[in-house]
Amino acid sequence: MSADMSGAKWFKSSRSGPSKECVEVAFHEGVVGVRDSKNPSGPALVFTPSEWDSFTAGVTDGELDRP
């Protein structure tokens, strides 16, 4: 999936430290974008809201933890 993310308002987690080694997320025009904060002009991964909800639920539930 691709989407025009120009004009999106990107943000980092409030838990991210002062370094720029983070991902940023934007909710924009019906999609969710994820990008590398060190390369804001680079590509972004784009997800539907339901895909993003499934991902964040999996993180919260520990489904993506390493064994």
PDB file of N, CA, C and O in Angstrom:
ATOM      1  N   MET A   1       0.857  -1.169   0.000  1.00  0.00           N
ATOM      2  CA  MET A   1       0.000   0.000   0.000  1.00  0.00           C
ATOM      3  C   MET A   1       0.900   1.227   0.000  1.00  0.00           C
ATOM      4  O   MET A   1       1.938   1.254   0.644  1.00  0.00           O
ATOM      5  N   SER A   2       0.486   2.241  -0.711  1.00  0.00           N
ATOM      6  CA  SER A   2       1.209   3.504  -0.675  1.00  0.00           C
ATOM      7  C   SER A   2       0.209   4.626  -0.463  1.00  0.00           C
ATOM      8  O   SER A   2      -0.979   4.477  -0.751  1.00  0.00           O
ATOM      9  N   ALA A   3       0.695   5.715   0.062  1.00  0.00           N
ATOM     10  CA  ALA A   3      -0.156   6.871   0.312  1.00  0.00           C
ATOM     11  C   ALA A   3       0.720   8.114   0.330  1.00  0.00           C
ATOM     12  O   ALA A   3       1.908   8.039   0.644  1.00  0.00           O
ATOM     13  N   ASP A   4       0.142   9.229   0.000  1.00  0.00           N
ATOM     14  CA  ASP A   4       0.854  10.500   0.068  1.00  0.00           C
ATOM     15  C   ASP A   4       0.869  10.953   1.524  1.00  0.00           C
ATOM     16  O   ASP A   4      -0.165  11.314   2.069  1.00  0.00           O
ATOM     17  N   MET A   5       2.026  10.903   2.131  1.00  0.00           N
ATOM     18  CA  MET A   5       2.151  11.264   3.535  1.00  0.00           C
ATOM     19  C   MET A   5       2.654  12.698   3.715  1.00  0.00           C
ATOM     20  O   MET A   5       2.932  13.113   4.831  1.00  0.00           O
ATOM     21  N   SER A   6       2.759  13.453   2.621  1.00  0.00           N
ATOM     22  CA  SER A   6       3.158  14.850   2.764  1.00  0.00           C
ATOM     23  C   SER A   6       2.050  15.583   3.513  1.00  0.00           C
ATOM     24  O   SER A   6       0.863  15.334   3.304  1.00  0.00           O
ATOM     25  N   GLY A   7       2.419  16.398   4.406  1.00  0.00           N
ATOM     26  CA  GLY A   7       1.445  17.098   5.232  1.00  0.00           C
ATOM     27  C   GLY A   7       1.060  16.346   6.492  1.00  0.00           C
ATOM     28  O   GLY A   7       0.316  16.874   7.320  1.00  0.00           O
ATOM     29  N   ALA A   8       1.552  15.129   6.642  1.00  0.00           N
ATOM     30  CA  ALA A   8       1.247  14.352   7.851  1.00  0.00           C
ATOM     31  C   ALA A   8       1.978  14.957   9.045  1.00  0.00           C
ATOM     32  O   ALA A   8       3.056  15.520   8.918  1.00  0.00           O
ATOM     33  N   LYS A   9       1.379  14.838  10.202  1.00  0.00           N
ATOM     34  CA  LYS A   9       1.999  15.305  11.445  1.00  0.00           C
ATOM     35  C   LYS A   9       2.576  14.088  12.158  1.00  0.00           C
ATOM     36  O   LYS A   9       1.840  13.283  12.717  1.00  0.00           O
ATOM     37  N   TRP A  10       3.885  13.962  12.098  1.00  0.00           N
ATOM     38  CA  TRP A  10       4.590  12.811  12.649  1.00  0.00           C
ATOM     39  C   TRP A  10       4.889  13.040  14.123  1.00  0.00           C
ATOM     40  O   TRP A  10       5.127  14.159  14.560  1.00  0.00           O
ATOM     41  N   PHE A  11       4.904  11.951  14.890  1.00  0.00           N
ATOM     42  CA  PHE A  11       5.254  12.052  16.307  1.00  0.00           C
ATOM     43  C   PHE A  11       6.013  10.814  16.747  1.00  0.00           C
ATOM     44  O   PHE A  11       5.914   9.754  16.134  1.00  0.00           O
ATOM     45  N   LYS A  12       6.785  10.995  17.813  1.00  0.00           N
ATOM     46  CA  LYS A  12       7.511   9.885  18.444  1.00  0.00           C
ATOM     47  C   LYS A  12       6.867   9.578  19.785  1.00  0.00           C
ATOM     48  O   LYS A  12       6.176  10.415  20.359  1.00  0.00           O
ATOM     49  N   SER A  13       7.137   8.415  20.289  1.00  0.00           N
ATOM     50  CA  SER A  13       6.641   8.020  21.593  1.00  0.00           C
ATOM     51  C   SER A  13       7.155   8.976  22.664  1.00  0.00           C
ATOM     52  O   SER A  13       8.294   9.447  22.604  1.00  0.00           O
ATOM     53  N   SER A  14       6.326   9.232  23.648  1.00  0.00           N
ATOM     54  CA  SER A  14       6.764  10.053  24.780  1.00  0.00           C
ATOM     55  C   SER A  14       7.852   9.333  25.578  1.00  0.00           C
ATOM     56  O   SER A  14       8.560   9.948  26.361  1.00  0.00           O
ATOM     57  N   ARG A  15       8.011   8.037  25.359  1.00  0.00           N
ATOM     58  CA  ARG A  15       9.042   7.260  26.047  1.00  0.00           C
ATOM     59  C   ARG A  15      10.384   7.281  25.315  1.00  0.00           C
ATOM     60  O   ARG A  15      11.363   6.751  25.802  1.00  0.00           O
ATOM     61  N   SER A  16      10.418   7.883  24.135  1.00  0.00           N
ATOM     62  CA  SER A  16      11.688   7.915  23.404  1.00  0.00           C
ATOM     63  C   SER A  16      12.630   8.901  24.077  1.00  0.00           C
ATOM     64  O   SER A  16      12.205   9.939  24.588  1.00  0.00           O
ATOM     65  N   GLY A  17      13.889   8.553  24.067  1.00  0.00           N
ATOM     66  CA  GLY A  17      14.895   9.395  24.691  1.00  0.00           C
ATOM     67  C   GLY A  17      15.294  10.545  23.788  1.00  0.00           C
ATOM     68  O   GLY A  17      14.732  10.758  22.715  1.00  0.00           O
ATOM     69  N   PRO A  18      16.297  11.295  24.226  1.00  0.00           N
ATOM     70  CA  PRO A  18      16.726  12.460  23.454  1.00  0.00           C
ATOM     71  C   PRO A  18      17.434  12.102  22.148  1.00  0.00           C
ATOM     72  O   PRO A  18      17.578  12.951  21.278  1.00  0.00           O
ATOM     73  N   SER A  19      17.875  10.857  21.990  1.00  0.00           N
ATOM     74  CA  SER A  19      18.532  10.474  20.742  1.00  0.00           C
ATOM     75  C   SER A  19      17.487  10.381  19.639  1.00  0.00           C
ATOM     76  O   SER A  19      16.297  10.305  19.885  1.00  0.00           O
ATOM     77  N   LYS A  20      17.934  10.374  18.405  1.00  0.00           N
ATOM     78  CA  LYS A  20      17.000  10.344  17.272  1.00  0.00           C
ATOM     79  C   LYS A  20      16.830   8.938  16.715  1.00  0.00           C
ATOM     80  O   LYS A  20      16.442   8.775  15.579  1.00  0.00           O
ATOM     81  N   GLU A  21      17.113   7.916  17.504  1.00  0.00           N
ATOM     82  CA  GLU A  21      17.026   6.539  17.041  1.00  0.00           C
ATOM     83  C   GLU A  21      15.653   5.963  17.366  1.00  0.00           C
ATOM     84  O   GLU A  21      15.507   5.106  18.217  1.00  0.00           O
ATOM     85  N   CYS A  22      14.650   6.477  16.694  1.00  0.00           N
ATOM     86  CA  CYS A  22      13.276   6.089  16.979  1.00  0.00           C
ATOM     87  C   CYS A  22      12.500   5.932  15.676  1.00  0.00           C
ATOM     88  O   CYS A  22      12.971   6.304  14.613  1.00  0.00           O
ATOM     89  N   VAL A  23      11.325   5.425  15.809  1.00  0.00           N
ATOM     90  CA  VAL A  23      10.383   5.466  14.692  1.00  0.00           C
ATOM     91  C   VAL A  23       9.370   6.555  14.999  1.00  0.00           C
ATOM     92  O   VAL A  23       9.137   6.907  16.153  1.00  0.00           O
ATOM     93  N   GLU A  24       8.777   7.093  13.942  1.00  0.00           N
ATOM     94  CA  GLU A  24       7.729   8.084  14.084  1.00  0.00           C
ATOM     95  C   GLU A  24       6.461   7.525  13.447  1.00  0.00           C
ATOM     96  O   GLU A  24       6.539   6.731  12.508  1.00  0.00           O
ATOM     97  N   VAL A  25       5.332   7.956  13.949  1.00  0.00           N
ATOM     98  CA  VAL A  25       4.037   7.488  13.467  1.00  0.00           C
ATOM     99  C   VAL A  25       3.200   8.702  13.087  1.00  0.00           C
ATOM    100  O   VAL A  25       3.313   9.758  13.707  1.00  0.00           O
ATOM    101  N   ALA A  26       2.382   8.541  12.052  1.00  0.00           N
ATOM    102  CA  ALA A  26       1.434   9.588  11.667  1.00  0.00           C
ATOM    103  C   ALA A  26       0.106   8.954  11.282  1.00  0.00           C
ATOM    104  O   ALA A  26       0.080   7.943  10.579  1.00  0.00           O
ATOM    105  N   PHE A  27      -0.965   9.525  11.769  1.00  0.00           N
ATOM    106  CA  PHE A  27      -2.317   9.129  11.372  1.00  0.00           C
ATOM    107  C   PHE A  27      -2.766  10.190  10.374  1.00  0.00           C
ATOM    108  O   PHE A  27      -2.928  11.359  10.733  1.00  0.00           O
ATOM    109  N   HIS A  28      -2.918   9.786   9.110  1.00  0.00           N
ATOM    110  CA  HIS A  28      -3.119  10.783   8.055  1.00  0.00           C
ATOM    111  C   HIS A  28      -4.035  10.244   6.964  1.00  0.00           C
ATOM    112  O   HIS A  28      -3.737   9.221   6.348  1.00  0.00           O
ATOM    113  N   GLU A  29      -5.129  10.938   6.744  1.00  0.00           N
ATOM    114  CA  GLU A  29      -6.055  10.630   5.646  1.00  0.00           C
ATOM    115  C   GLU A  29      -6.436   9.149   5.562  1.00  0.00           C
ATOM    116  O   GLU A  29      -6.365   8.516   4.505  1.00  0.00           O
ATOM    117  N   GLY A  30      -6.799   8.577   6.702  1.00  0.00           N
ATOM    118  CA  GLY A  30      -7.299   7.211   6.728  1.00  0.00           C
ATOM    119  C   GLY A  30      -6.261   6.107   6.720  1.00  0.00           C
ATOM    120  O   GLY A  30      -6.612   4.944   6.574  1.00  0.00           O
ATOM    121  N   VAL A  31      -4.981   6.470   6.866  1.00  0.00           N
ATOM    122  CA  VAL A  31      -3.920   5.469   6.946  1.00  0.00           C
ATOM    123  C   VAL A  31      -3.003   5.801   8.113  1.00  0.00           C
ATOM    124  O   VAL A  31      -3.061   6.897   8.679  1.00  0.00           O
ATOM    125  N   VAL A  32      -2.145   4.843   8.455  1.00  0.00           N
ATOM    126  CA  VAL A  32      -1.148   5.041   9.498  1.00  0.00           C
ATOM    127  C   VAL A  32       0.222   4.862   8.859  1.00  0.00           C
ATOM    128  O   VAL A  32       0.493   3.832   8.236  1.00  0.00           O
ATOM    129  N   GLY A  33       1.076   5.872   9.003  1.00  0.00           N
ATOM    130  CA  GLY A  33       2.421   5.804   8.461  1.00  0.00           C
ATOM    131  C   GLY A  33       3.431   5.587   9.571  1.00  0.00           C
ATOM    132  O   GLY A  33       3.255   6.076  10.690  1.00  0.00           O
ATOM    133  N   VAL A  34       4.502   4.870   9.256  1.00  0.00           N
ATOM    134  CA  VAL A  34       5.602   4.631  10.185  1.00  0.00           C
ATOM    135  C   VAL A  34       6.886   4.887   9.423  1.00  0.00           C
ATOM    136  O   VAL A  34       7.059   4.384   8.308  1.00  0.00           O
ATOM    137  N   ARG A  35       7.786   5.684  10.019  1.00  0.00           N
ATOM    138  CA  ARG A  35       9.054   5.989   9.355  1.00  0.00           C
ATOM    139  C   ARG A  35      10.186   6.061  10.360  1.00  0.00           C
ATOM    140  O   ARG A  35       9.966   6.179  11.568  1.00  0.00           O
ATOM    141  N   ASP A  36      11.396   6.033   9.844  1.00  0.00           N
ATOM    142  CA  ASP A  36      12.609   6.152  10.642  1.00  0.00           C
ATOM    143  C   ASP A  36      12.848   7.628  10.934  1.00  0.00           C
ATOM    144  O   ASP A  36      12.977   8.438  10.015  1.00  0.00           O
ATOM    145  N   SER A  37      12.931   7.989  12.204  1.00  0.00           N
ATOM    146  CA  SER A  37      13.103   9.400  12.559  1.00  0.00           C
ATOM    147  C   SER A  37      14.443   9.959  12.106  1.00  0.00           C
ATOM    148  O   SER A  37      14.579  11.171  11.959  1.00  0.00           O
ATOM    149  N   LYS A  38      15.424   9.099  11.883  1.00  0.00           N
ATOM    150  CA  LYS A  38      16.728   9.567  11.407  1.00  0.00           C
ATOM    151  C   LYS A  38      16.692   9.931   9.931  1.00  0.00           C
ATOM    152  O   LYS A  38      17.600  10.576   9.428  1.00  0.00           O
ATOM    153  N   ASN A  39      15.652   9.501   9.223  1.00  0.00           N
ATOM    154  CA  ASN A  39      15.553   9.735   7.786  1.00  0.00           C
ATOM    155  C   ASN A  39      14.126  10.195   7.439  1.00  0.00           C
ATOM    156  O   ASN A  39      13.389   9.485   6.750  1.00  0.00           O
ATOM    157  N   PRO A  40      13.735  11.385   7.896  1.00  0.00           N
ATOM    158  CA  PRO A  40      12.356  11.814   7.696  1.00  0.00           C
ATOM    159  C   PRO A  40      11.951  12.007   6.236  1.00  0.00           C
ATOM    160  O   PRO A  40      10.765  11.974   5.917  1.00  0.00           O
ATOM    161  N   SER A  41      12.904  12.179   5.362  1.00  0.00           N
ATOM    162  CA  SER A  41      12.552  12.317   3.945  1.00  0.00           C
ATOM    163  C   SER A  41      12.568  10.974   3.225  1.00  0.00           C
ATOM    164  O   SER A  41      12.266  10.899   2.035  1.00  0.00           O
ATOM    165  N   GLY A  42      12.896   9.911   3.947  1.00  0.00           N
ATOM    166  CA  GLY A  42      12.933   8.573   3.365  1.00  0.00           C
ATOM    167  C   GLY A  42      11.549   7.962   3.278  1.00  0.00           C
ATOM    168  O   GLY A  42      10.532   8.607   3.568  1.00  0.00           O
ATOM    169  N   PRO A  43      11.490   6.707   2.908  1.00  0.00           N
ATOM    170  CA  PRO A  43      10.191   6.040   2.733  1.00  0.00           C
ATOM    171  C   PRO A  43       9.487   5.781   4.069  1.00  0.00           C
ATOM    172  O   PRO A  43      10.116   5.732   5.120  1.00  0.00           O
ATOM    173  N   ALA A  44       8.195   5.623   3.988  1.00  0.00           N
ATOM    174  CA  ALA A  44       7.389   5.280   5.154  1.00  0.00           C
ATOM    175  C   ALA A  44       6.639   3.991   4.855  1.00  0.00           C
ATOM    176  O   ALA A  44       6.247   3.734   3.717  1.00  0.00           O
ATOM    177  N   LEU A  45       6.452   3.188   5.870  1.00  0.00           N
ATOM    178  CA  LEU A  45       5.556   2.044   5.776  1.00  0.00           C
ATOM    179  C   LEU A  45       4.150   2.571   6.016  1.00  0.00           C
ATOM    180  O   LEU A  45       3.944   3.425   6.883  1.00  0.00           O
ATOM    181  N   VAL A  46       3.191   2.081   5.266  1.00  0.00           N
ATOM    182  CA  VAL A  46       1.815   2.573   5.381  1.00  0.00           C
ATOM    183  C   VAL A  46       0.881   1.398   5.656  1.00  0.00           C
ATOM    184  O   VAL A  46       0.955   0.366   4.980  1.00  0.00           O
ATOM    185  N   PHE A  47       0.029   1.566   6.656  1.00  0.00           N
ATOM    186  CA  PHE A  47      -0.885   0.519   7.088  1.00  0.00           C
ATOM    187  C   PHE A  47      -2.312   1.042   7.129  1.00  0.00           C
ATOM    188  O   PHE A  47      -2.531   2.235   7.338  1.00  0.00           O
ATOM    189  N   THR A  48      -3.260   0.137   6.981  1.00  0.00           N
ATOM    190  CA  THR A  48      -4.653   0.497   7.222  1.00  0.00           C
ATOM    191  C   THR A  48      -4.833   0.608   8.737  1.00  0.00           C
ATOM    192  O   THR A  48      -4.049   0.030   9.508  1.00  0.00           O
ATOM    193  N   PRO A  49      -5.857   1.300   9.186  1.00  0.00           N
ATOM    194  CA  PRO A  49      -6.099   1.361  10.633  1.00  0.00           C
ATOM    195  C   PRO A  49      -6.279  -0.020  11.274  1.00  0.00           C
ATOM    196  O   PRO A  49      -5.797  -0.254  12.382  1.00  0.00           O
ATOM    197  N   SER A  50      -6.928  -0.946  10.582  1.00  0.00           N
ATOM    198  CA  SER A  50      -7.116  -2.283  11.181  1.00  0.00           C
ATOM    199  C   SER A  50      -5.790  -3.040  11.267  1.00  0.00           C
ATOM    200  O   SER A  50      -5.562  -3.774  12.235  1.00  0.00           O
ATOM    201  N   GLU A  51      -4.920  -2.874  10.282  1.00  0.00           N
ATOM    202  CA  GLU A  51      -3.587  -3.502  10.356  1.00  0.00           C
ATOM    203  C   GLU A  51      -2.805  -2.922  11.527  1.00  0.00           C
ATOM    204  O   GLU A  51      -2.142  -3.652  12.270  1.00  0.00           O
ATOM    205  N   TRP A  52      -2.874  -1.609  11.694  1.00  0.00           N
ATOM    206  CA  TRP A  52      -2.158  -0.953  12.800  1.00  0.00           C
ATOM    207  C   TRP A  52      -2.714  -1.426  14.149  1.00  0.00           C
ATOM    208  O   TRP A  52      -1.957  -1.711  15.068  1.00  0.00           O
ATOM    209  N   ASP A  53      -4.035  -1.520  14.248  1.00  0.00           N
ATOM    210  CA  ASP A  53      -4.652  -2.003  15.491  1.00  0.00           C
ATOM    211  C   ASP A  53      -4.201  -3.421  15.814  1.00  0.00           C
ATOM    212  O   ASP A  53      -3.917  -3.741  16.972  1.00  0.00           O
ATOM    213  N   SER A  54      -4.127  -4.279  14.805  1.00  0.00           N
ATOM    214  CA  SER A  54      -3.669  -5.661  15.019  1.00  0.00           C
ATOM    215  C   SER A  54      -2.216  -5.682  15.484  1.00  0.00           C
ATOM    216  O   SER A  54      -1.860  -6.439  16.389  1.00  0.00           O
ATOM    217  N   PHE A  55      -1.390  -4.851  14.876  1.00  0.00           N
ATOM    218  CA  PHE A  55       0.021  -4.781  15.263  1.00  0.00           C
ATOM    219  C   PHE A  55       0.162  -4.305  16.711  1.00  0.00           C
ATOM    220  O   PHE A  55       0.847  -4.944  17.510  1.00  0.00           O
ATOM    221  N   THR A  56      -0.486  -3.197  17.056  1.00  0.00           N
ATOM    222  CA  THR A  56      -0.330  -2.676  18.418  1.00  0.00           C
ATOM    223  C   THR A  56      -0.931  -3.625  19.458  1.00  0.00           C
ATOM    224  O   THR A  56      -0.400  -3.749  20.555  1.00  0.00           O
ATOM    225  N   ALA A  57      -2.013  -4.331  19.107  1.00  0.00           N
ATOM    226  CA  ALA A  57      -2.574  -5.328  20.023  1.00  0.00           C
ATOM    227  C   ALA A  57      -1.586  -6.469  20.235  1.00  0.00           C
ATOM    228  O   ALA A  57      -1.409  -6.949  21.356  1.00  0.00           O
ATOM    229  N   GLY A  58      -0.922  -6.895  19.157  1.00  0.00           N
ATOM    230  CA  GLY A  58       0.080  -7.955  19.274  1.00  0.00           C
ATOM    231  C   GLY A  58       1.252  -7.548  20.141  1.00  0.00           C
ATOM    232  O   GLY A  58       1.759  -8.342  20.945  1.00  0.00           O
ATOM    233  N   VAL A  59       1.680  -6.306  20.015  1.00  0.00           N
ATOM    234  CA  VAL A  59       2.770  -5.795  20.858  1.00  0.00           C
ATOM    235  C   VAL A  59       2.324  -5.785  22.310  1.00  0.00           C
ATOM    236  O   VAL A  59       3.035  -6.273  23.198  1.00  0.00           O
ATOM    237  N   THR A  60       1.143  -5.256  22.561  1.00  0.00           N
ATOM    238  CA  THR A  60       0.620  -5.160  23.924  1.00  0.00           C
ATOM    239  C   THR A  60       0.450  -6.536  24.561  1.00  0.00           C
ATOM    240  O   THR A  60       0.761  -6.730  25.740  1.00  0.00           O
ATOM    241  N   ASP A  61      -0.011  -7.497  23.776  1.00  0.00           N
ATOM    242  CA  ASP A  61      -0.262  -8.844  24.297  1.00  0.00           C
ATOM    243  C   ASP A  61       0.990  -9.714  24.368  1.00  0.00           C
ATOM    244  O   ASP A  61       0.927 -10.858  24.798  1.00  0.00           O
ATOM    245  N   GLY A  62       2.131  -9.188  23.906  1.00  0.00           N
ATOM    246  CA  GLY A  62       3.372  -9.946  23.959  1.00  0.00           C
ATOM    247  C   GLY A  62       3.547 -10.953  22.830  1.00  0.00           C
ATOM    248  O   GLY A  62       4.464 -11.764  22.847  1.00  0.00           O
ATOM    249  N   GLU A  63       2.681 -10.891  21.819  1.00  0.00           N
ATOM    250  CA  GLU A  63       2.746 -11.847  20.726  1.00  0.00           C
ATOM    251  C   GLU A  63       4.019 -11.699  19.888  1.00  0.00           C
ATOM    252  O   GLU A  63       4.433 -12.628  19.197  1.00  0.00           O
ATOM    253  N   LEU A  64       4.644 -10.544  19.946  1.00  0.00           N
ATOM    254  CA  LEU A  64       5.837 -10.290  19.130  1.00  0.00           C
ATOM    255  C   LEU A  64       7.125 -10.353  19.956  1.00  0.00           C
ATOM    256  O   LEU A  64       8.200 -10.044  19.437  1.00  0.00           O
ATOM    257  N   ASP A  65       7.028 -10.747  21.219  1.00  0.00           N
ATOM    258  CA  ASP A  65       8.219 -10.871  22.058  1.00  0.00           C
ATOM    259  C   ASP A  65       9.094 -12.029  21.552  1.00  0.00           C
ATOM    260  O   ASP A  65       8.584 -13.040  21.094  1.00  0.00           O
ATOM    261  N   ARG A  66      10.361 -11.834  21.691  1.00  0.00           N
ATOM    262  CA  ARG A  66      11.285 -12.919  21.342  1.00  0.00           C
ATOM    263  C   ARG A  66      11.251 -13.986  22.433  1.00  0.00           C
ATOM    264  O   ARG A  66      11.145 -13.669  23.600  1.00  0.00           O
ATOM    265  N   PRO A  67      11.397 -15.245  22.015  1.00  0.00           N
ATOM    266  CA  PRO A  67      11.402 -16.320  23.028  1.00  0.00           C
ATOM    267  C   PRO A  67      12.669 -16.303  23.852  1.00  0.00           C
ATOM    268  O   PRO A  67      13.661 -15.798  23.523  1.00  0.00           O
TER     269      PRO A  67
END
